PDB file of C-alpha atoms in Angstrom:
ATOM      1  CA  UNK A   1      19.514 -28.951 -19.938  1.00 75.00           C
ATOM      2  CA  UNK A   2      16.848 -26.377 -21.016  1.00 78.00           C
ATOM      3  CA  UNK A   3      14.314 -25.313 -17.930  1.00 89.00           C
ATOM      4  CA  UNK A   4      11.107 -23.801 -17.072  1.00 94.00           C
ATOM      5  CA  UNK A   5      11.482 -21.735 -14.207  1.00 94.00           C
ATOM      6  CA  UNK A   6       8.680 -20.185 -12.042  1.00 96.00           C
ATOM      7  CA  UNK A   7       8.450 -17.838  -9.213  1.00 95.00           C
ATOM      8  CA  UNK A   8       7.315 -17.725  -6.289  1.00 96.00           C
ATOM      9  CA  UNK A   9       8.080 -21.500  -5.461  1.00 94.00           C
ATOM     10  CA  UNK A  10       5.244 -20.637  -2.659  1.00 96.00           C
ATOM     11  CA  UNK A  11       2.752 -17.850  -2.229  1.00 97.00           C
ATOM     12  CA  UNK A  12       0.362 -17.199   0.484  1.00 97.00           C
ATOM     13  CA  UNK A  13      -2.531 -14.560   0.055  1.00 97.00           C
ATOM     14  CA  UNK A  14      -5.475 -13.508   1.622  1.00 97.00           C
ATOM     15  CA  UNK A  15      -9.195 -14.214   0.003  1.00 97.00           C
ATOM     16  CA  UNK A  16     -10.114 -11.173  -2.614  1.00 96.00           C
ATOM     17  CA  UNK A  17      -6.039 -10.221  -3.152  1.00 97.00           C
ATOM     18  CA  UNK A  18      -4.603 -10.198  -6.681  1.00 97.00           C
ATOM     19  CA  UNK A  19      -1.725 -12.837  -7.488  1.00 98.00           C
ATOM     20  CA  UNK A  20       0.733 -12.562 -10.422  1.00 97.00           C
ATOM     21  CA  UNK A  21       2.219 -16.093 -10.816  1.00 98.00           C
ATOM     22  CA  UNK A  22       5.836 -15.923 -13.044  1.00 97.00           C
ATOM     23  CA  UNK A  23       7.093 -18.497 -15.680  1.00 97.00           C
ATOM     24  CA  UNK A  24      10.068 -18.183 -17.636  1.00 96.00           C
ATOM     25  CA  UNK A  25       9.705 -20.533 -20.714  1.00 95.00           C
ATOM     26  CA  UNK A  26      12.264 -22.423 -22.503  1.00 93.00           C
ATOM     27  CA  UNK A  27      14.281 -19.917 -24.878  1.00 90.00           C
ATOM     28  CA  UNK A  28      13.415 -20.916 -27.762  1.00 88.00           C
ATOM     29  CA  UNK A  29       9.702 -22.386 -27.193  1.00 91.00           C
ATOM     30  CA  UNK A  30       6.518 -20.551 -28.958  1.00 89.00           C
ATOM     31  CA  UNK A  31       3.916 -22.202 -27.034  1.00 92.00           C
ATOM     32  CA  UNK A  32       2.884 -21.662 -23.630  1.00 94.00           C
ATOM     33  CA  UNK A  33       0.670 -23.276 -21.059  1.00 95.00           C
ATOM     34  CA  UNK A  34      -0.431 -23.467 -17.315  1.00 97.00           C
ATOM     35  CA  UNK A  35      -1.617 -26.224 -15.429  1.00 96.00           C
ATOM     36  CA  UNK A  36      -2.843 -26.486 -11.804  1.00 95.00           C
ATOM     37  CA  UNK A  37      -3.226 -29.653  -9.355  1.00 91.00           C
ATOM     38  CA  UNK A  38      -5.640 -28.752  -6.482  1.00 90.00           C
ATOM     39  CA  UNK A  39      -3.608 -31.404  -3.272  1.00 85.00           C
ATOM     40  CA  UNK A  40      -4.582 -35.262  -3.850  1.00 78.00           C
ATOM     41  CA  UNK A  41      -6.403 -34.475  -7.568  1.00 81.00           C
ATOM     42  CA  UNK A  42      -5.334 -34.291 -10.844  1.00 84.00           C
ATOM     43  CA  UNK A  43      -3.421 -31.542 -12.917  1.00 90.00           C
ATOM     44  CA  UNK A  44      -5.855 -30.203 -14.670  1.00 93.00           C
ATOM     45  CA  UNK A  45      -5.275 -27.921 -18.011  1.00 93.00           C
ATOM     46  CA  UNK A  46      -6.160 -24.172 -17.347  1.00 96.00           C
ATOM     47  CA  UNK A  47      -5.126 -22.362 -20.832  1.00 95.00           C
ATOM     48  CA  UNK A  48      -2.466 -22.723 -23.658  1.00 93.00           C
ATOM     49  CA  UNK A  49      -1.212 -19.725 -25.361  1.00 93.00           C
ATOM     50  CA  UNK A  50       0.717 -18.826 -28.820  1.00 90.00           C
ATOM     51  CA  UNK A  51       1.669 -16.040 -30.699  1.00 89.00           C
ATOM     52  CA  UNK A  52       0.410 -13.475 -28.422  1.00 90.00           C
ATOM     53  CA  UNK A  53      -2.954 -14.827 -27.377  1.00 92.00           C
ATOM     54  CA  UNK A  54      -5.016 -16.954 -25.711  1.00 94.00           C
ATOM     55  CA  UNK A  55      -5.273 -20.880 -28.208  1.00 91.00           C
ATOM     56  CA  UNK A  56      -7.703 -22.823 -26.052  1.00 90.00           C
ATOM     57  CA  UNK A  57      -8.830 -22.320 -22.318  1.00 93.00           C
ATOM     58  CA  UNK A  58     -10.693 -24.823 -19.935  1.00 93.00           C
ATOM     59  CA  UNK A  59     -13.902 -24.202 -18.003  1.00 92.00           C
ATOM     60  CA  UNK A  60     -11.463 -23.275 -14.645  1.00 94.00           C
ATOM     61  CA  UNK A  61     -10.038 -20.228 -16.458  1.00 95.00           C
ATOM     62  CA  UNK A  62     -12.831 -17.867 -15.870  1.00 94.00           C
ATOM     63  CA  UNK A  63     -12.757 -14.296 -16.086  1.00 94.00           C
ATOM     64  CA  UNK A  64     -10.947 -14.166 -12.872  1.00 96.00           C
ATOM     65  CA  UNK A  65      -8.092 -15.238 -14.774  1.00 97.00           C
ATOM     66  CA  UNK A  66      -5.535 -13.953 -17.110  1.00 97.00           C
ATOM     67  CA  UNK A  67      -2.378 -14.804 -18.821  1.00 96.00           C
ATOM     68  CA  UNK A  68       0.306 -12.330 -20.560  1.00 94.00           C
ATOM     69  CA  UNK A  69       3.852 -12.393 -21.854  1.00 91.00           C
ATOM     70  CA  UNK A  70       4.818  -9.338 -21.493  1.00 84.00           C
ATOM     71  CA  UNK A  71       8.195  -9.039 -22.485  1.00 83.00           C
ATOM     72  CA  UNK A  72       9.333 -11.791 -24.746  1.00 77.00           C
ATOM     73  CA  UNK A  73      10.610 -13.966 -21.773  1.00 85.00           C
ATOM     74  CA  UNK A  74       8.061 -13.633 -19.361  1.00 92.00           C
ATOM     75  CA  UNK A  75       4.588 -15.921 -19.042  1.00 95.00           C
ATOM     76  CA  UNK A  76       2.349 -14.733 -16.363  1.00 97.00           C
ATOM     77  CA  UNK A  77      -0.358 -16.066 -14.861  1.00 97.00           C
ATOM     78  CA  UNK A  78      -2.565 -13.302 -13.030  1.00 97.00           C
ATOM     79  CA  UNK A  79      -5.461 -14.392 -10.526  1.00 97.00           C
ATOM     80  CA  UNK A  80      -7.490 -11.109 -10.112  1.00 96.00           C
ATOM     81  CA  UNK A  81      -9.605 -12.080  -6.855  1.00 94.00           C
ATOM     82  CA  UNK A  82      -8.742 -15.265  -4.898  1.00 96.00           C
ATOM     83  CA  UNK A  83     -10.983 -17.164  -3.960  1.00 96.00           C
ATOM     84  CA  UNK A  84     -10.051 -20.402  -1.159  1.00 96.00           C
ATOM     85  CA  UNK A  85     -10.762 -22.853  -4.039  1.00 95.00           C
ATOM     86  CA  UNK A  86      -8.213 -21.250  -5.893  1.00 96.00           C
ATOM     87  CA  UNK A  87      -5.665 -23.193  -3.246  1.00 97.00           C
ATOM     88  CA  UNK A  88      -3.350 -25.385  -5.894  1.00 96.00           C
ATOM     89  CA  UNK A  89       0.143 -26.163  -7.214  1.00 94.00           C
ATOM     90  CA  UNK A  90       0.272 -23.945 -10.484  1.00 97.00           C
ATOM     91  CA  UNK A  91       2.344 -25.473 -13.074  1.00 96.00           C
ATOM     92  CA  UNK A  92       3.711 -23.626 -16.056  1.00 96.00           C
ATOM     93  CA  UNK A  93       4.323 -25.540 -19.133  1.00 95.00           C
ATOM     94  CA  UNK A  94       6.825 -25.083 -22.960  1.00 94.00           C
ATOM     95  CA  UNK A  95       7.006 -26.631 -26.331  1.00 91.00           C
ATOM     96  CA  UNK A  96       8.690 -25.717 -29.431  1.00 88.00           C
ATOM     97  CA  UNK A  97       5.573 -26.947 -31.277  1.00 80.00           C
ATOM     98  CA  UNK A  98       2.166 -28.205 -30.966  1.00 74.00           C
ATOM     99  CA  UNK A  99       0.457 -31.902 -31.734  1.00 73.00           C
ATOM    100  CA  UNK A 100       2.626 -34.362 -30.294  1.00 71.00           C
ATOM    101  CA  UNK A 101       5.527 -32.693 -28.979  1.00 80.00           C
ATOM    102  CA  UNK A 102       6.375 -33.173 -25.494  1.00 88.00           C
ATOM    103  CA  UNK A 103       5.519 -30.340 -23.222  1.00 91.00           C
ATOM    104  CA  UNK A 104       8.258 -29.623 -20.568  1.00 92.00           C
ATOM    105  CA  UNK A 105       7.169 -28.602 -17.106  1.00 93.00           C
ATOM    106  CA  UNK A 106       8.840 -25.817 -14.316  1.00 94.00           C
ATOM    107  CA  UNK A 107       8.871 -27.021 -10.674  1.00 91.00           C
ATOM    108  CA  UNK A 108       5.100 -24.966 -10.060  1.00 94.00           C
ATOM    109  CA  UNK A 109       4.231 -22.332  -7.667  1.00 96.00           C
ATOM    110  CA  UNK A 110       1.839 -23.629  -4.935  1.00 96.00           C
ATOM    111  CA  UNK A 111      -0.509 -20.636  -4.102  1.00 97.00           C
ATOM    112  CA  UNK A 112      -2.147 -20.541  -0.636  1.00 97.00           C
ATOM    113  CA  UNK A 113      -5.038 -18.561  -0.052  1.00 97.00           C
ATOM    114  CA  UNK A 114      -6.783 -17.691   3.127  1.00 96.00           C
TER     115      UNK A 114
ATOM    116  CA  UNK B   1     -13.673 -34.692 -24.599  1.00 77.00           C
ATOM    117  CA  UNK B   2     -10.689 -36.788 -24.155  1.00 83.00           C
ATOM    118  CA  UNK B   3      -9.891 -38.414 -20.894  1.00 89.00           C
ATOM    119  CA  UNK B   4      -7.501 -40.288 -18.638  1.00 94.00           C
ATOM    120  CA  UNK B   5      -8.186 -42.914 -16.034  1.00 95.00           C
ATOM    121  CA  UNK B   6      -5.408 -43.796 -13.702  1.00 96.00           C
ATOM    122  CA  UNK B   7      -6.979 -46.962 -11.209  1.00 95.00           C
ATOM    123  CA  UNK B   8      -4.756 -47.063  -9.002  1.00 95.00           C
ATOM    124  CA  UNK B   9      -3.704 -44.202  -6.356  1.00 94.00           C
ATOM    125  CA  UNK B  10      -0.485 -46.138  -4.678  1.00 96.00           C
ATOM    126  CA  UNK B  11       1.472 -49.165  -6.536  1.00 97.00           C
ATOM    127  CA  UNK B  12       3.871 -51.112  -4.144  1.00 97.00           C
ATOM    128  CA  UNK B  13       6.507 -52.976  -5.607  1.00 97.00           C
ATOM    129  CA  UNK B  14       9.678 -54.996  -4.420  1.00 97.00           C
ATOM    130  CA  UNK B  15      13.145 -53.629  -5.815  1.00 97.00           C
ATOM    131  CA  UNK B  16      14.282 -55.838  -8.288  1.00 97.00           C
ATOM    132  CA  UNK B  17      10.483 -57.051  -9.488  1.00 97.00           C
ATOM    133  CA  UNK B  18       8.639 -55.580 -12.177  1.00 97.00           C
ATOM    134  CA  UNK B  19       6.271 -53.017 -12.039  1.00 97.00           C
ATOM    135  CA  UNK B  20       3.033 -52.029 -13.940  1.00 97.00           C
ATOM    136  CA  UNK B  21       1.262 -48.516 -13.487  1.00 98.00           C
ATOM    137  CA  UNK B  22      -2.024 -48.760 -15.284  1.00 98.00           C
ATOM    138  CA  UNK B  23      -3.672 -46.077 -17.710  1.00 98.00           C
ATOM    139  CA  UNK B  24      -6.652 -46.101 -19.871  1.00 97.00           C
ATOM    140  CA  UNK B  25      -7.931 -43.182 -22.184  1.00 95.00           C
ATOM    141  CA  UNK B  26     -10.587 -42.208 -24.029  1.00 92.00           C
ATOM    142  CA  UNK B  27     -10.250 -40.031 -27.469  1.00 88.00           C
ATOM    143  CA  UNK B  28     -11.962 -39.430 -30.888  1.00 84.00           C
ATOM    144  CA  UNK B  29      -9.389 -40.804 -32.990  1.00 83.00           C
ATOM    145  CA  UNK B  30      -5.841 -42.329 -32.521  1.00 83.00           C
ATOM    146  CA  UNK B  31      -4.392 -40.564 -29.623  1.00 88.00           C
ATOM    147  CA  UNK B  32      -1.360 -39.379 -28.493  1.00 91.00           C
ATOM    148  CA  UNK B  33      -0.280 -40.897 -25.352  1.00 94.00           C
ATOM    149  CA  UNK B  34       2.558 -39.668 -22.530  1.00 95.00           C
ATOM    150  CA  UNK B  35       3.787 -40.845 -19.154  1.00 97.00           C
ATOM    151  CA  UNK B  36       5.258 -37.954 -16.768  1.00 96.00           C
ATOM    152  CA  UNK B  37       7.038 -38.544 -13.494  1.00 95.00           C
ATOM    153  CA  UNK B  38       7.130 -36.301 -10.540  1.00 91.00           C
ATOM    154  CA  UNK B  39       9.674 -36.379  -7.995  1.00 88.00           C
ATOM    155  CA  UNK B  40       9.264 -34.714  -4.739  1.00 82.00           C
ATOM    156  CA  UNK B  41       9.307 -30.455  -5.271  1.00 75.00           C
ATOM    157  CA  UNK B  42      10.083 -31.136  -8.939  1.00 79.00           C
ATOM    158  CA  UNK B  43       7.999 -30.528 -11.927  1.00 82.00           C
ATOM    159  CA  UNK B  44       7.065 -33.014 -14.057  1.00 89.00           C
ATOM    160  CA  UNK B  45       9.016 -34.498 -16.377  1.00 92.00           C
ATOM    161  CA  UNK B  46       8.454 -36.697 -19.560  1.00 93.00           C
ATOM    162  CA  UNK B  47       9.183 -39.909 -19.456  1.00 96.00           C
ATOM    163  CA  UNK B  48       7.665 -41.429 -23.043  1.00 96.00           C
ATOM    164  CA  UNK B  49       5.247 -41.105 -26.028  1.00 94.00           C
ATOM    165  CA  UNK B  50       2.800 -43.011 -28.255  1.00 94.00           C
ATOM    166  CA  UNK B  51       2.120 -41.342 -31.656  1.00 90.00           C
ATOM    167  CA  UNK B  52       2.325 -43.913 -33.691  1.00 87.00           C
ATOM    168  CA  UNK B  53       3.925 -47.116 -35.011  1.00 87.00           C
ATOM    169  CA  UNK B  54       5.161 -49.651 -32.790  1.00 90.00           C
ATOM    170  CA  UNK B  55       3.093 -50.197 -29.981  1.00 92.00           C
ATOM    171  CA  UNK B  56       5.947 -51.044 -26.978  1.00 95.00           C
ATOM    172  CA  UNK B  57       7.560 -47.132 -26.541  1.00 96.00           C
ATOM    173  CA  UNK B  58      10.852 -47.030 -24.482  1.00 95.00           C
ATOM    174  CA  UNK B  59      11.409 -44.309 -22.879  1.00 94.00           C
ATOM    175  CA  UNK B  60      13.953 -43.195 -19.814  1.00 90.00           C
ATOM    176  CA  UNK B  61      15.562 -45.400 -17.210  1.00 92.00           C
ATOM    177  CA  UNK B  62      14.331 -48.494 -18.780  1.00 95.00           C
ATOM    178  CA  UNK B  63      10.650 -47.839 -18.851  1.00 97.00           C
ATOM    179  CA  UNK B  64       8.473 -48.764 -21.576  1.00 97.00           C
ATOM    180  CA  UNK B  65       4.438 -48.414 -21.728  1.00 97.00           C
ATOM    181  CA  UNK B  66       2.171 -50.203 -24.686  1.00 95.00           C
ATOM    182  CA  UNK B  67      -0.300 -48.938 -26.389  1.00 95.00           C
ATOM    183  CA  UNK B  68      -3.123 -51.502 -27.062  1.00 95.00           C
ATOM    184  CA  UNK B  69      -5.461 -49.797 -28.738  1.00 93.00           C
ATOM    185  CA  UNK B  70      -8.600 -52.377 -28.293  1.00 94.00           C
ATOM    186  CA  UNK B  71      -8.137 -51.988 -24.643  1.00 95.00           C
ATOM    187  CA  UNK B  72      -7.611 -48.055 -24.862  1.00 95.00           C
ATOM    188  CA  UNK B  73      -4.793 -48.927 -22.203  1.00 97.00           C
ATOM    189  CA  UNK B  74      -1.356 -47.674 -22.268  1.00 97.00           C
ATOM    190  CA  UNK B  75       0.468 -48.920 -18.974  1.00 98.00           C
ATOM    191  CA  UNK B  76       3.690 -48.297 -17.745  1.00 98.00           C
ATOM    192  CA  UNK B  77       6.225 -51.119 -17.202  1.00 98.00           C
ATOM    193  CA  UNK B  78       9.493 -51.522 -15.917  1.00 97.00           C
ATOM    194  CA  UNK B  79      11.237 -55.416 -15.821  1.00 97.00           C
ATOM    195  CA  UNK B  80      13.285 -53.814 -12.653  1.00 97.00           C
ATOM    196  CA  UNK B  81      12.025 -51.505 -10.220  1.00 97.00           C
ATOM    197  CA  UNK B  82      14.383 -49.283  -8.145  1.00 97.00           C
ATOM    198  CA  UNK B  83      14.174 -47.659  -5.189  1.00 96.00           C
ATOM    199  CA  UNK B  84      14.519 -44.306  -6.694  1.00 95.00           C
ATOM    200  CA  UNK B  85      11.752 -45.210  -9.002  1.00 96.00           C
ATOM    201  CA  UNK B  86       9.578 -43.663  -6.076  1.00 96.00           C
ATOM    202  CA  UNK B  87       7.575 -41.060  -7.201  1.00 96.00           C
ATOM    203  CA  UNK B  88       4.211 -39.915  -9.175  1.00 94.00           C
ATOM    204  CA  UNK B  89       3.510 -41.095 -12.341  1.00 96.00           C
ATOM    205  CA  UNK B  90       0.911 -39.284 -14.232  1.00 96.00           C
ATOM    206  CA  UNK B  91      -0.422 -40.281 -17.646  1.00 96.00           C
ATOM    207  CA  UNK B  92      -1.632 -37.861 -20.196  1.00 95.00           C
ATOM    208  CA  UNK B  93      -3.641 -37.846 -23.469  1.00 93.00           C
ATOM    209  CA  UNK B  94      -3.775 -35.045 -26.500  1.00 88.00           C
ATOM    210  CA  UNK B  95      -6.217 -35.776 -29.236  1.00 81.00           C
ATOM    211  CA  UNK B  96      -4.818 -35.296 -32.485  1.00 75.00           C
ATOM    212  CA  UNK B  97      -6.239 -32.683 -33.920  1.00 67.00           C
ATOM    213  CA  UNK B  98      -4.259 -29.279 -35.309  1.00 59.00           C
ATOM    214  CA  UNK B  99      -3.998 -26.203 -33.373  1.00 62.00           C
ATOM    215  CA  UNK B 100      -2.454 -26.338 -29.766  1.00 66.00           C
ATOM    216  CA  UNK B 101      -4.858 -28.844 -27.953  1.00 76.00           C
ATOM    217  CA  UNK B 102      -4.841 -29.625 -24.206  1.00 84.00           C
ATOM    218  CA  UNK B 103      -2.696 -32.620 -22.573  1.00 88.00           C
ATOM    219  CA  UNK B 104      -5.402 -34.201 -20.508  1.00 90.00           C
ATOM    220  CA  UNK B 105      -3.900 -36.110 -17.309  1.00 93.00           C
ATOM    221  CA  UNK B 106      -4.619 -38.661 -14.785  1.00 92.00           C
ATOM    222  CA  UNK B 107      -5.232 -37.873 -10.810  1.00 90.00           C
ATOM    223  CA  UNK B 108      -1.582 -39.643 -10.815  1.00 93.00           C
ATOM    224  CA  UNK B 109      -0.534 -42.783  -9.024  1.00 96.00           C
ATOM    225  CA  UNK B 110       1.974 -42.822  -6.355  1.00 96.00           C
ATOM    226  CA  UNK B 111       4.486 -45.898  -7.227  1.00 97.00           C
ATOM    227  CA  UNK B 112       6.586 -46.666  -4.026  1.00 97.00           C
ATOM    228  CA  UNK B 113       9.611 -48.930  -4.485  1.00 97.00           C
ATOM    229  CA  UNK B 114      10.718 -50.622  -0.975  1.00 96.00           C
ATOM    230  CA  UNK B 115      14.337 -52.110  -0.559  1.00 94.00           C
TER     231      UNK B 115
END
């Protein structure tokens, strides 16, 4: 069966570093998405992406944030600056289409920061 | 702004009994509705869907969740729980709308199973 896959299963950085979180979508998906569950609260919806750019993006994904795919197989979420806050499970997310269709999830990265 | 409420953090149940794991929402519009389970180090993974139609939506190992729209509730049931039932349960809400719109979740609820 079809899978997302992301890497690093588990990162831990220091306060102010850069992190580059890595999602490989389903093949043949076109829309993209990452998620995020701080411990004990709910996954909350950080951005969705098609066709090369940004479709909608929650109040979380400030500046400090970025997404690119940049080779056709590759999503990537970047955090430019870490803050301790930005401590979560980071869940990367595939569909074939929008609306109703069921999104299918990779295992998530959980990102440490000091 | 769509939402999901999930009342309960931790449902205990006796293998072989049923078992309820409650959801409301709250949408402009007829929603679409989804459970997700989590297993331990695992992402999640889809369980059902409401989009329409009947209101009682089976979905994998034998659950089913019903939509009752005058309640805004969705709840997911199974007639016979398992142990390896034990995990997270999340529900989820998109409101249907065109374009590639959010799936909204609950905090979760943590459904433990006990032999």
């Amino acid at each position: 069966e079809p899978e997302v896959t992301q890497t690093p299963s588990h990162q831990v950085t220091q306060m102010g570093q850069e992190v580059i979180l890595r999602c490989v979508p389903i093949s043949n998906h076109l829309y993209f998405y990452w998620y995020r569950q701080i411990l004990g609260q709910k996954v909350e919806f950080l951005v969705s992406f098609y066709n090369n750019e940004i479709s909608e993006k929650s109040e979380i994904f400030d500046d400090q944030f970025s997404v690119e795919r940049p080779d056709g197989s590759n999503f990537t979420l970047k955090i430019r600056s870490t803050k301790l806050e930005d401590s979560a499970m980071y869940f990367c997310a595939s569909s074939d289409r929008a609306g109703a269709n069921v999104l299918t999830f990779g295992a998530g990265s959980r990102l440490t920061v000091l | 702004a769509q939402s999901v409420a999930q009342p309960e953090d931790q449902v205990n149940v006796a293998e072989g009994n049923p078992l309820t794991v409650k959801c409301t929402y709250s949408v402009s519009g007829n929603p679409y509705l989804f459970w997700y389970v989590q297993y331990p180090n695992r992402g999640l993974q889809f369980l059902l869907k409401y989009i329409t139609g009947d209101n009682l939506v089976k979905g994998s190992y034998g659950f089913e969740a019903e939509f009752n729209k005058s309640q805004t509730s969705f709840h997911l049931k199974k007639p016979s729980a398992l142990v390896s039932d034990s995990a997270l349960y999340f529900c989820a809400v998109r409101a249907p709308r065109s374009g590639n719109t959010p799936l909204v979740f609950g905090k979760g609820t943590r459904l433990s199973v006990i032999a």
